[in-house]
Amino acid sequence: MRPTVHDIAAEAGVSLATVDRVLNDRPGVRGVTRAKVEAAISALGYVRDVAAANLAKSRVYPLVFILPEGDNPFMRGLEAEVRRAGLHSATERTRLSVACIPAFDAAALVRAIDAAIAEGVSGIAAVAIDAPEVCEAIARAQAAGIPFVTLVSDIVGSGRDHFTGVDNMAAGRTAGSLMGRFLGDQPGPVAVLAGSMRVRDHRERLDGFLAAMAAMPANRTVLPVLEGQDDPKAAFALISGCLASTPGLAGIYSLGAGNQGLVKALADRGSTDICVIAHELTADTRAALEIGLIDAVLNQDAGHEVRSAIRVLRAKADGLPVNAAQERIRLDIFIKDNLPAGPDEDEQPGPAGN
């Protein structure tokens, strides 16, 4: 049987109240008595159930999600999932809030992290931007005892506690394998539309895509990356220009957001002879799949990511282990033939078979 506080009190020869003061690091215990209690804890191998203690004290966890602002459908889906989780947060002893900042703005992310630290939150989840100043802000959060989860895009080596998102290198390789198989011997180069190479998920997807394309039997040119900042208008201009300047274009890989602009540019061209692979099943990519403008969509479940981040932050705050298998975010592949029942436009679909 696991040792209890009663066992500690008996071993140290003190009252339960004294044991409680030591466990909760409260004053009113002489140094010699504290030493006896700590020795008893060590001798008995007592491990405190922090979660149970917090439940008994009715502790509430204030958690903040820092997300990019703008009309990126996937990010708005994440925000909607956080707010949906917030409706049930009281019963789960959490209080959720969202801070939206300009996309790809490292300075704004740093300010938001520092503001959360100043508020004394119990945990921070953020879509990370790979920059030294962001790593320094994460270090400040950890120095303050605040667990930090990177969401969707990671910063390896930043000291963050956990990454919640898909394996983006594998996602890029998957896109490259699909592109190579779909195109077969069809000639022509492939274009890549990204948001920004400043975020790790976009860089990893590109690296995986290039590696998979290089392994294909056909030697195919991949054009320089078009960075649309996940902005539909910028994406529309870039893809329209690419279509006009590259008559033999064989494929397009959209590894970020801005797909509304991509779809509009493809629709304006009025042809479905280009292989197009994109990320995230939204209203725009779903409609494009249905009419053949997009061939495949790689999707991650926003709801799972939000729930996972909450579980991890609470576990870290309590000093409890994380169930790695439960927190693994899977990648779903959708084509026209396996689309799930249509969700509301501002919601992300649940997991579907791949």
Short mmCIF file of C-alpha atoms in Angstrom, two decimals:
data_model
loop_
_atom_site.label_atom_id
_atom_site.label_comp_id
_atom_site.label_asym_id
_atom_site.label_seq_id
_atom_site.Cartn_x
_atom_site.Cartn_y
_atom_site.Cartn_z
CA MET A 1 0.00 0.00 0.00
CA ARG A 2 1.08 3.56 -0.67
CA PRO A 3 2.17 5.45 2.46
CA THR A 4 -0.24 8.11 3.71
CA VAL A 5 0.04 11.31 5.71
CA HIS A 6 -0.98 9.25 8.75
CA ASP A 7 2.09 7.05 8.22
CA ILE A 8 4.31 10.13 7.96
CA ALA A 9 2.88 11.56 11.19
CA ALA A 10 3.44 8.26 13.01
CA GLU A 11 6.98 7.85 11.64
CA ALA A 12 7.99 11.42 12.56
CA GLY A 13 6.06 11.50 15.85
CA VAL A 14 4.15 14.66 14.94
CA SER A 15 0.55 15.68 14.33
CA LEU A 16 -1.29 15.53 11.01
CA ALA A 17 -1.47 19.33 11.08
CA THR A 18 2.32 19.53 11.21
CA VAL A 19 2.66 17.12 8.30
CA ASP A 20 0.20 19.25 6.32
CA ARG A 21 2.20 22.42 7.02
CA VAL A 22 5.40 20.78 5.80
CA LEU A 23 3.81 19.31 2.67
CA ASN A 24 2.32 22.69 1.78
CA ASP A 25 5.46 24.61 2.78
CA ARG A 26 3.60 26.75 5.30
CA PRO A 27 5.23 28.51 8.27
CA GLY A 28 4.84 27.56 11.90
CA VAL A 29 7.09 24.48 11.96
CA ARG A 30 10.45 24.47 13.71
CA GLY A 31 13.46 23.51 11.64
CA VAL A 32 14.18 20.34 13.60
CA THR A 33 10.55 19.22 13.32
CA ARG A 34 10.46 19.96 9.60
CA ALA A 35 13.61 17.87 9.19
CA LYS A 36 11.94 14.93 10.99
CA VAL A 37 8.91 15.11 8.70
CA GLU A 38 11.04 15.32 5.57
CA ALA A 39 13.12 12.37 6.75
CA ALA A 40 9.93 10.35 7.32
CA ILE A 41 8.69 11.27 3.82
CA SER A 42 11.97 10.07 2.34
CA ALA A 43 12.11 6.88 4.42
CA LEU A 44 8.54 5.89 3.55
CA GLY A 45 8.88 6.78 -0.13
CA TYR A 46 5.83 9.00 0.08
CA VAL A 47 4.77 10.59 -3.23
CA ARG A 48 2.30 13.38 -2.88
CA ASP A 49 -0.86 13.26 -5.03
CA VAL A 50 -0.70 16.89 -6.14
CA ALA A 51 -3.80 16.63 -8.28
CA ALA A 52 -5.86 15.34 -5.35
CA ALA A 53 -4.47 18.07 -3.11
CA ASN A 54 -5.40 20.72 -5.65
CA LEU A 55 -8.87 19.23 -6.00
CA ALA A 56 -9.31 19.36 -2.23
CA LYS A 57 -8.25 23.01 -2.27
CA SER A 58 -10.54 23.68 -5.26
CA ARG A 59 -7.61 25.04 -7.22
CA VAL A 60 -8.49 26.59 -10.57
CA TYR A 61 -5.97 26.60 -13.42
CA PRO A 62 -5.90 29.79 -15.49
CA LEU A 63 -4.54 28.78 -18.92
CA VAL A 64 -3.89 31.11 -21.85
CA PHE A 65 -3.75 30.20 -25.54
CA ILE A 66 -1.76 32.61 -27.72
CA LEU A 67 -2.92 32.35 -31.34
CA PRO A 68 -2.34 34.30 -34.57
CA GLU A 69 -5.12 36.73 -35.45
CA GLY A 70 -6.55 37.17 -38.95
CA ASP A 71 -8.77 35.04 -41.18
CA ASN A 72 -6.70 31.84 -41.17
CA PRO A 73 -9.56 29.28 -40.96
CA PHE A 74 -7.53 26.71 -39.05
CA MET A 75 -6.45 29.23 -36.40
CA ARG A 76 -10.01 30.45 -36.06
CA GLY A 77 -11.00 26.80 -35.67
CA LEU A 78 -8.45 26.46 -32.86
CA GLU A 79 -9.84 29.58 -31.21
CA ALA A 80 -13.37 28.21 -31.48
CA GLU A 81 -12.23 24.95 -29.85
CA VAL A 82 -10.60 26.84 -26.96
CA ARG A 83 -13.78 28.83 -26.38
CA ARG A 84 -15.85 25.64 -26.62
CA ALA A 85 -13.61 23.99 -24.03
CA GLY A 86 -14.03 27.09 -21.89
CA LEU A 87 -17.76 26.42 -21.61
CA HIS A 88 -16.94 23.28 -19.59
CA SER A 89 -13.85 24.63 -17.86
CA ALA A 90 -15.48 25.23 -14.48
CA THR A 91 -16.17 21.53 -13.97
CA GLU A 92 -12.56 20.74 -14.97
CA ARG A 93 -11.08 23.43 -12.70
CA THR A 94 -9.66 25.45 -15.58
CA ARG A 95 -10.19 29.00 -16.73
CA LEU A 96 -9.31 29.45 -20.39
CA SER A 97 -8.49 32.67 -22.21
CA VAL A 98 -7.28 33.51 -25.71
CA ALA A 99 -4.78 36.17 -26.72
CA CYS A 100 -4.67 36.87 -30.47
CA ILE A 101 -1.57 38.53 -31.92
CA PRO A 102 -0.43 39.45 -35.46
CA ALA A 103 0.65 36.38 -37.42
CA PHE A 104 4.40 35.66 -37.68
CA ASP A 105 5.19 38.59 -35.33
CA ALA A 106 7.84 37.38 -32.87
CA ALA A 107 7.87 40.63 -30.88
CA ALA A 108 4.10 40.44 -30.38
CA LEU A 109 4.40 36.82 -29.24
CA VAL A 110 7.06 37.78 -26.70
CA ARG A 111 4.85 40.55 -25.32
CA ALA A 112 1.92 38.14 -24.99
CA ILE A 113 4.07 35.56 -23.18
CA ASP A 114 5.43 38.18 -20.78
CA ALA A 115 1.89 39.46 -20.12
CA ALA A 116 0.76 35.92 -19.26
CA ILE A 117 3.74 35.52 -16.91
CA ALA A 118 2.84 38.81 -15.19
CA GLU A 119 -0.74 37.56 -14.73
CA GLY A 120 0.55 34.45 -12.97
CA VAL A 121 -1.23 31.94 -15.21
CA SER A 122 -0.88 28.21 -14.60
CA GLY A 123 0.10 27.39 -18.18
CA ILE A 124 0.69 28.85 -21.65
CA ALA A 125 -0.01 27.26 -25.04
CA ALA A 126 1.21 29.20 -28.08
CA VAL A 127 1.64 28.82 -31.81
CA ALA A 128 5.39 29.32 -31.77
CA ILE A 129 7.61 31.47 -33.96
CA ASP A 130 11.17 30.19 -34.22
CA ALA A 131 13.14 33.22 -33.00
CA PRO A 132 15.76 33.70 -30.23
CA GLU A 133 13.63 36.26 -28.40
CA VAL A 134 10.73 33.80 -28.27
CA CYS A 135 13.00 31.12 -26.77
CA GLU A 136 14.08 33.65 -24.14
CA ALA A 137 10.44 34.41 -23.31
CA ILE A 138 9.70 30.70 -22.93
CA ALA A 139 12.69 30.45 -20.57
CA ARG A 140 11.23 33.29 -18.49
CA ALA A 141 7.92 31.43 -18.26
CA GLN A 142 9.65 28.29 -17.07
CA ALA A 143 11.76 30.24 -14.58
CA ALA A 144 8.44 31.49 -13.17
CA GLY A 145 7.25 27.89 -12.84
CA ILE A 146 4.72 28.18 -15.69
CA PRO A 147 4.46 25.14 -18.00
CA PHE A 148 4.69 25.97 -21.71
CA VAL A 149 3.23 24.02 -24.65
CA THR A 150 4.00 24.84 -28.26
CA LEU A 151 0.93 24.40 -30.44
CA VAL A 152 0.88 23.46 -34.15
CA SER A 153 4.42 24.80 -34.70
CA ASP A 154 7.30 23.82 -32.42
CA ILE A 155 10.63 25.31 -31.36
CA VAL A 156 13.00 22.43 -30.69
CA GLY A 157 15.59 23.31 -28.06
CA SER A 158 13.49 26.10 -26.58
CA GLY A 159 12.95 24.26 -23.30
CA ARG A 160 9.19 24.07 -23.81
CA ASP A 161 7.47 21.30 -21.88
CA HIS A 162 5.56 19.68 -24.74
CA PHE A 163 4.66 20.06 -28.41
CA THR A 164 1.03 19.53 -29.39
CA GLY A 165 0.66 19.00 -33.12
CA VAL A 166 1.26 16.61 -35.98
CA ASP A 167 4.67 15.43 -37.13
CA ASN A 168 5.15 18.15 -39.72
CA MET A 169 8.12 16.48 -41.39
CA ALA A 170 5.98 13.38 -41.90
CA ALA A 171 3.14 15.58 -43.18
CA GLY A 172 5.44 17.07 -45.81
CA ARG A 173 6.71 13.64 -46.83
CA THR A 174 3.13 12.45 -47.14
CA ALA A 175 2.29 15.39 -49.39
CA GLY A 176 5.36 14.69 -51.53
CA SER A 177 4.53 11.01 -51.86
CA LEU A 178 0.96 11.81 -52.88
CA MET A 179 2.12 14.44 -55.37
CA GLY A 180 4.64 12.08 -56.94
CA ARG A 181 2.11 9.27 -57.25
CA PHE A 182 -0.67 11.49 -58.57
CA LEU A 183 1.57 13.04 -61.23
CA GLY A 184 3.36 9.86 -62.30
CA ASP A 185 5.17 10.56 -65.59
CA GLN A 186 3.36 13.84 -66.25
CA PRO A 187 6.05 16.48 -66.94
CA GLY A 188 6.27 19.93 -65.43
CA PRO A 189 7.46 21.68 -62.28
CA VAL A 190 5.70 21.93 -58.92
CA ALA A 191 5.03 25.16 -56.99
CA VAL A 192 4.99 25.48 -53.20
CA LEU A 193 2.85 28.02 -51.37
CA ALA A 194 3.83 28.67 -47.72
CA GLY A 195 2.88 31.17 -45.06
CA SER A 196 6.31 32.03 -43.72
CA MET A 197 9.58 30.20 -43.43
CA ARG A 198 9.96 31.77 -39.97
CA VAL A 199 7.73 29.10 -38.44
CA ARG A 200 9.11 25.64 -37.95
CA ASP A 201 6.03 23.71 -39.10
CA HIS A 202 6.24 25.29 -42.54
CA ARG A 203 9.98 24.63 -42.81
CA GLU A 204 9.56 21.02 -41.71
CA ARG A 205 6.70 20.41 -44.14
CA LEU A 206 8.82 21.83 -46.95
CA ASP A 207 11.84 19.67 -46.00
CA GLY A 208 9.69 16.55 -45.88
CA PHE A 209 8.03 17.40 -49.19
CA LEU A 210 11.35 18.01 -50.95
CA ALA A 211 12.79 14.76 -49.59
CA ALA A 212 9.81 12.74 -50.82
CA MET A 213 9.83 14.42 -54.23
CA ALA A 214 13.56 13.78 -54.62
CA ALA A 215 12.96 10.08 -53.95
CA MET A 216 10.41 9.79 -56.77
CA PRO A 217 11.48 8.12 -60.06
CA ALA A 218 10.64 11.25 -62.08
CA ASN A 219 13.20 14.05 -61.80
CA ARG A 220 10.93 17.04 -61.17
CA THR A 221 11.73 20.70 -60.53
CA VAL A 222 10.27 22.28 -57.40
CA LEU A 223 10.01 26.04 -57.85
CA PRO A 224 11.20 28.56 -55.19
CA VAL A 225 8.79 28.84 -52.28
CA LEU A 226 6.04 31.47 -52.51
CA GLU A 227 5.48 33.04 -49.07
CA GLY A 228 1.95 34.39 -48.79
CA GLN A 229 1.95 35.11 -45.03
CA ASP A 230 -1.20 32.96 -44.79
CA ASP A 231 -3.09 35.87 -46.33
CA PRO A 232 -5.75 34.97 -48.95
CA LYS A 233 -5.15 38.11 -51.04
CA ALA A 234 -1.40 37.57 -51.09
CA ALA A 235 -1.88 33.87 -51.89
CA PHE A 236 -4.23 34.75 -54.75
CA ALA A 237 -1.71 37.17 -56.24
CA LEU A 238 1.19 34.75 -55.90
CA ILE A 239 -0.62 31.73 -57.36
CA SER A 240 -2.18 33.78 -60.17
CA GLY A 241 1.27 35.06 -61.08
CA CYS A 242 2.74 31.57 -60.93
CA LEU A 243 0.01 30.13 -63.15
CA ALA A 244 0.52 32.92 -65.69
CA SER A 245 4.31 32.60 -65.75
CA THR A 246 4.53 28.79 -65.68
CA PRO A 247 2.35 27.35 -68.48
CA GLY A 248 3.51 23.78 -67.86
CA LEU A 249 2.93 23.80 -64.11
CA ALA A 250 2.12 20.25 -62.99
CA GLY A 251 1.35 20.66 -59.29
CA ILE A 252 0.94 22.98 -56.31
CA TYR A 253 1.61 22.11 -52.68
CA SER A 254 0.01 24.56 -50.25
CA LEU A 255 1.68 23.83 -46.91
CA GLY A 256 0.15 26.70 -44.92
CA ALA A 257 -3.08 28.68 -44.91
CA GLY A 258 -4.27 31.28 -47.41
CA ASN A 259 -6.10 28.52 -49.27
CA GLN A 260 -9.08 30.76 -50.00
CA GLY A 261 -6.81 32.77 -52.33
CA LEU A 262 -5.34 29.60 -53.82
CA VAL A 263 -8.80 28.22 -54.61
CA LYS A 264 -9.91 31.52 -56.19
CA ALA A 265 -6.82 31.60 -58.42
CA LEU A 266 -7.45 28.01 -59.52
CA ALA A 267 -11.14 28.70 -60.14
CA ASP A 268 -10.32 31.78 -62.21
CA ARG A 269 -8.03 29.63 -64.36
CA GLY A 270 -10.94 27.25 -64.90
CA SER A 271 -9.00 24.00 -65.22
CA THR A 272 -8.43 20.98 -62.98
CA ASP A 273 -5.37 19.55 -64.75
CA ILE A 274 -2.95 20.69 -62.00
CA CYS A 275 -2.42 18.38 -59.03
CA VAL A 276 -3.06 20.38 -55.84
CA ILE A 277 -2.43 19.22 -52.29
CA ALA A 278 -3.27 21.45 -49.32
CA HIS A 279 -3.50 21.40 -45.54
CA GLU A 280 -6.54 21.62 -43.25
CA LEU A 281 -10.12 20.73 -44.17
CA THR A 282 -12.00 24.04 -44.14
CA ALA A 283 -15.05 25.29 -46.00
CA ASP A 284 -12.83 26.44 -48.89
CA THR A 285 -10.70 23.31 -49.20
CA ARG A 286 -13.75 21.06 -48.80
CA ALA A 287 -15.57 22.83 -51.63
CA ALA A 288 -12.44 22.68 -53.81
CA LEU A 289 -12.12 18.93 -53.15
CA GLU A 290 -15.73 18.38 -54.15
CA ILE A 291 -15.32 20.08 -57.53
CA GLY A 292 -11.83 18.75 -58.26
CA LEU A 293 -9.74 21.91 -57.83
CA ILE A 294 -7.85 20.23 -54.97
CA ASP A 295 -6.84 16.56 -55.06
CA ALA A 296 -6.03 15.88 -51.41
CA VAL A 297 -6.11 17.65 -48.04
CA LEU A 298 -3.97 16.76 -45.03
CA ASN A 299 -5.82 17.58 -41.83
CA GLN A 300 -5.10 17.81 -38.10
CA ASP A 301 -7.90 17.77 -35.54
CA ALA A 302 -8.02 21.19 -33.86
CA GLY A 303 -10.26 19.94 -31.07
CA HIS A 304 -7.86 17.15 -30.17
CA GLU A 305 -4.96 19.61 -30.11
CA VAL A 306 -6.74 21.99 -27.75
CA ARG A 307 -7.86 19.23 -25.41
CA SER A 308 -4.37 17.75 -25.46
CA ALA A 309 -2.75 21.08 -24.62
CA ILE A 310 -5.11 21.54 -21.68
CA ARG A 311 -4.39 18.05 -20.35
CA VAL A 312 -0.64 18.51 -20.68
CA LEU A 313 -0.61 21.93 -19.01
CA ARG A 314 -2.66 20.65 -16.08
CA ALA A 315 -0.46 17.58 -15.70
CA LYS A 316 2.69 19.70 -15.78
CA ALA A 317 1.24 22.13 -13.25
CA ASP A 318 0.56 19.18 -10.95
CA GLY A 319 3.89 17.49 -11.57
CA LEU A 320 2.19 14.46 -13.09
CA PRO A 321 3.37 12.39 -16.09
CA VAL A 322 1.97 12.97 -19.56
CA ASN A 323 0.35 10.08 -21.43
CA ALA A 324 2.32 10.33 -24.68
CA ALA A 325 0.04 7.94 -26.60
CA GLN A 326 -3.08 9.94 -25.70
CA GLU A 327 -1.45 13.21 -26.75
CA ARG A 328 -0.19 12.03 -30.13
CA ILE A 329 -1.96 14.07 -32.84
CA ARG A 330 -2.65 12.08 -35.97
CA LEU A 331 -2.66 13.24 -39.57
CA ASP A 332 -5.78 12.53 -41.64
CA ILE A 333 -5.82 12.40 -45.44
CA PHE A 334 -8.98 13.46 -47.26
CA ILE A 335 -9.82 13.09 -50.93
CA LYS A 336 -13.14 13.71 -52.63
CA ASP A 337 -14.27 10.13 -51.98
CA ASN A 338 -13.83 10.01 -48.19
CA LEU A 339 -15.02 13.45 -47.06
CA PRO A 340 -16.82 13.27 -43.70
CA ALA A 341 -20.22 14.85 -43.15
CA GLY A 342 -19.88 18.60 -43.55
CA PRO A 343 -19.32 20.58 -40.33
CA ASP A 344 -20.29 24.21 -39.80
CA GLU A 345 -17.90 26.49 -41.64
CA ASP A 346 -16.31 27.82 -38.46
CA GLU A 347 -15.62 24.35 -37.04
CA GLN A 348 -12.92 21.81 -37.75
CA PRO A 349 -13.94 18.22 -38.60
CA GLY A 350 -13.39 15.39 -36.20
CA PRO A 351 -10.94 12.62 -37.01
CA ALA A 352 -11.66 10.53 -40.07
CA GLY A 353 -10.05 7.42 -41.41
CA ASN A 354 -6.87 7.73 -43.45
#
